[in-house]
């Protein structure tokens, strides 16, 4: 199995007619957050199917996919890494984790982050110190900061809220809307498991946190409760 085989399989599923709309959606224009990214326009289920076919691809060939300029090649590589991490031995998990860290530059759009960060970075750090997440949250790179936040979903699923709350607080006043959305999303996931933990956080921060993050965080609340927190924000504004 070679990385070139994966790319050939992806090209067979490509839909050139949709490339322009995808480039617009993922902001590939000059100055956009996805500037320069290239698309084949392969549907995500097709990428997952191809990843399943190549789930034993050697790690060095997976790394070649991660260096591809093609968005779908990098996404498929991440699906392969997730499978190898979830099914691997302790040594294999460590190898996949190191591969991911060594290729963070390839995880450079929100869908790539959201598909992989919690399933590799978050899963690997569950029973360890999370200094790496603290470091990523302080990065100047947008995607590393989003990785730090989204990776905490693994903690949230285990009802371990210390790391998610700390990273959320670190990123709460980030300058980028994509971080506001990630913070609000993870806060909402906390509230889905323990509403009081989320309420305690919002009672402290709702009046000053970015409105986008607040709206995401309160999505599952009853209308009256959402109105209460939005009113706190309005008074501050």
XYZ file of C-alpha atoms in Angstrom:
237
model
C 0.000 0.000 0.000
C 1.246 3.449 -0.963
C 0.039 6.992 -0.379
C -0.269 7.337 -4.155
C -2.862 4.533 -4.128
C -4.961 6.495 -1.650
C -4.789 9.650 -3.747
C -5.739 7.674 -6.860
C -8.774 6.294 -5.010
C -9.753 9.783 -3.900
C -9.484 11.147 -7.432
C -11.896 8.454 -8.606
C -14.483 9.882 -6.183
C -13.787 13.532 -7.015
C -16.485 15.927 -8.215
C -14.766 18.847 -9.967
C -18.049 20.737 -10.281
C -18.121 21.301 -6.508
C -14.510 22.448 -6.070
C -15.224 26.157 -6.353
C -17.992 26.090 -3.745
C -15.788 24.109 -1.345
C -12.939 26.562 -1.801
C -15.325 29.369 -0.907
C -16.761 27.460 2.072
C -13.311 26.725 3.522
C -12.010 30.273 2.906
C -9.119 29.375 0.602
C -8.864 32.882 -0.873
C -5.878 35.117 -0.135
C -6.144 36.220 3.481
C -8.710 33.524 4.306
C -8.085 31.076 7.122
C -7.711 28.263 4.567
C -5.629 30.255 2.124
C -4.112 28.086 -0.609
C -5.797 24.806 0.349
C -6.636 22.572 -2.614
C -9.739 20.419 -2.988
C -10.744 17.433 -5.080
C -14.331 17.645 -3.781
C -14.657 14.164 -2.322
C -17.580 13.616 0.041
C -16.581 12.887 3.647
C -18.304 9.458 3.686
C -16.230 8.543 0.622
C -13.045 9.663 2.384
C -13.998 7.511 5.372
C -14.654 4.540 3.095
C -11.273 4.926 1.414
C -9.580 5.298 4.805
C -11.171 2.006 5.860
C -9.771 0.325 2.759
C -6.282 1.617 3.597
C -6.424 1.410 7.389
C -3.192 -0.616 7.544
C -1.248 1.928 5.491
C 2.313 2.162 6.908
C 2.844 5.222 9.049
C 5.500 6.647 6.715
C 2.984 6.511 3.863
C 0.347 8.160 6.042
C 2.828 10.980 6.665
C 3.175 11.443 2.907
C -0.584 11.972 2.722
C -0.333 14.524 5.526
C 2.128 16.551 3.457
C -0.201 16.577 0.439
C -1.613 19.923 -0.709
C -4.935 18.114 -1.214
C -7.359 18.674 1.645
C -9.059 15.308 1.218
C -5.719 13.479 1.269
C -4.932 14.991 4.662
C -8.432 14.255 5.969
C -8.205 10.636 4.830
C -4.784 10.332 6.465
C -6.317 11.525 9.727
C -9.129 8.959 9.463
C -6.469 6.272 8.987
C -4.514 7.508 12.011
C -7.659 7.495 14.146
C -8.338 3.871 13.207
C -4.742 2.878 13.913
C -4.820 4.674 17.254
C -8.103 3.130 18.378
C -7.132 -0.390 17.312
C -3.422 -0.238 18.140
C -1.276 -1.499 20.978
C 0.205 0.946 23.474
C 3.319 1.230 21.309
C 1.246 1.845 18.198
C -0.844 4.464 19.977
C 2.339 6.285 20.955
C 3.581 6.111 17.360
C 0.341 7.578 16.018
C 0.339 10.293 18.676
C 3.917 11.266 17.749
C 3.053 11.220 14.059
C 0.154 13.599 14.715
C 2.320 15.955 16.748
C 5.051 15.915 14.123
C 2.524 16.876 11.451
C 0.405 19.471 13.219
C 0.899 21.785 10.266
C -1.216 19.411 8.187
C -4.192 19.809 10.541
C -4.952 23.229 9.189
C -8.677 23.678 8.814
C -11.569 23.348 11.217
C -12.906 20.076 9.814
C -9.479 18.443 10.062
C -9.142 19.594 13.663
C -12.657 18.590 14.632
C -12.365 15.115 13.091
C -9.128 14.203 14.836
C -8.027 16.279 17.822
C -10.078 14.600 20.526
C -9.622 11.095 19.117
C -5.820 11.251 19.089
C -4.465 14.141 21.189
C -7.299 14.169 23.702
C -7.513 10.387 23.985
C -3.768 10.104 24.512
C -3.676 12.684 27.301
C -6.697 11.440 29.236
C -4.694 9.902 32.075
C -1.715 12.235 31.783
C -0.830 15.820 32.503
C -2.281 18.183 29.907
C 0.605 20.635 29.653
C 0.602 20.041 25.889
C -2.921 21.453 25.679
C -1.839 24.488 27.679
C 1.053 24.998 25.260
C -1.149 24.642 22.192
C -3.727 27.037 23.651
C -1.029 29.714 23.883
C 0.121 29.223 20.292
C -0.038 32.026 17.756
C -1.362 29.464 15.270
C -5.155 29.421 14.991
C -5.384 25.688 14.348
C -3.181 24.709 17.270
C -5.405 26.744 19.557
C -8.500 25.042 18.154
C -6.808 21.648 18.560
C -6.221 22.470 22.239
C -9.904 23.207 22.783
C -11.438 20.432 20.673
C -9.040 17.818 22.095
C -10.714 18.307 25.472
C -13.849 16.644 24.123
C -12.180 13.348 25.060
C -12.011 14.566 28.670
C -15.591 15.796 28.600
C -16.878 12.421 27.427
C -15.249 10.946 30.547
C -16.751 13.711 32.735
C -13.295 15.100 33.458
C -13.912 18.834 33.333
C -10.764 20.415 34.795
C -8.802 20.494 31.531
C -11.722 21.655 29.351
C -12.642 24.463 31.739
C -9.058 25.651 32.031
C -8.480 25.639 28.269
C -11.844 27.334 27.707
C -10.891 30.081 30.125
C -7.495 30.496 28.437
C -9.139 30.882 25.020
C -12.279 32.692 26.099
C -11.225 36.077 24.749
C -9.379 34.834 21.681
C -9.476 37.134 18.677
C -10.842 34.568 16.200
C -14.458 33.547 15.734
C -13.460 29.928 15.061
C -12.038 29.744 18.574
C -15.175 31.334 20.048
C -17.210 28.594 18.341
C -14.936 25.827 19.612
C -15.037 27.166 23.163
C -18.816 27.455 23.106
C -19.155 23.978 21.628
C -17.046 22.371 24.358
C -18.866 24.308 27.070
C -22.165 23.070 25.648
C -20.834 19.500 25.776
C -19.914 19.999 29.433
C -23.418 21.251 30.152
C -24.910 18.244 28.400
C -23.246 16.074 31.051
C -23.377 18.390 34.060
C -25.522 21.479 33.696
C -24.442 22.937 37.032
C -20.768 22.958 36.006
C -21.680 24.947 32.909
C -23.931 27.307 34.868
C -21.140 27.989 37.357
C -18.813 28.887 34.481
C -21.402 31.090 32.797
C -22.348 32.855 36.021
C -18.753 34.024 36.145
C -18.144 34.778 32.461
C -21.422 35.220 30.551
C -21.478 38.989 30.828
C -18.039 39.439 29.248
C -17.373 36.399 27.032
C -17.797 36.689 23.250
C -21.423 36.456 22.177
C -20.713 33.642 19.703
C -19.185 31.462 22.423
C -22.088 32.234 24.741
C -24.720 31.368 22.147
C -23.060 28.035 21.402
C -22.706 27.261 25.112
C -26.374 27.833 25.956
C -27.956 26.087 22.954
C -29.324 23.183 25.019
C -30.828 25.332 27.769
C -34.533 26.017 28.032
C -35.549 29.281 26.286
C -36.013 31.141 29.563
C -32.523 30.215 30.750
C -30.974 31.191 27.419
C -32.737 34.529 27.686
C -31.354 35.006 31.189
C -27.742 34.530 30.083
C -28.151 36.626 26.954
C -29.575 39.388 29.129
C -26.411 39.286 31.237
C -24.394 39.804 28.064
C -26.666 42.615 26.919
C -26.308 44.486 30.206
C -22.532 44.324 29.906
C -22.645 45.485 26.284
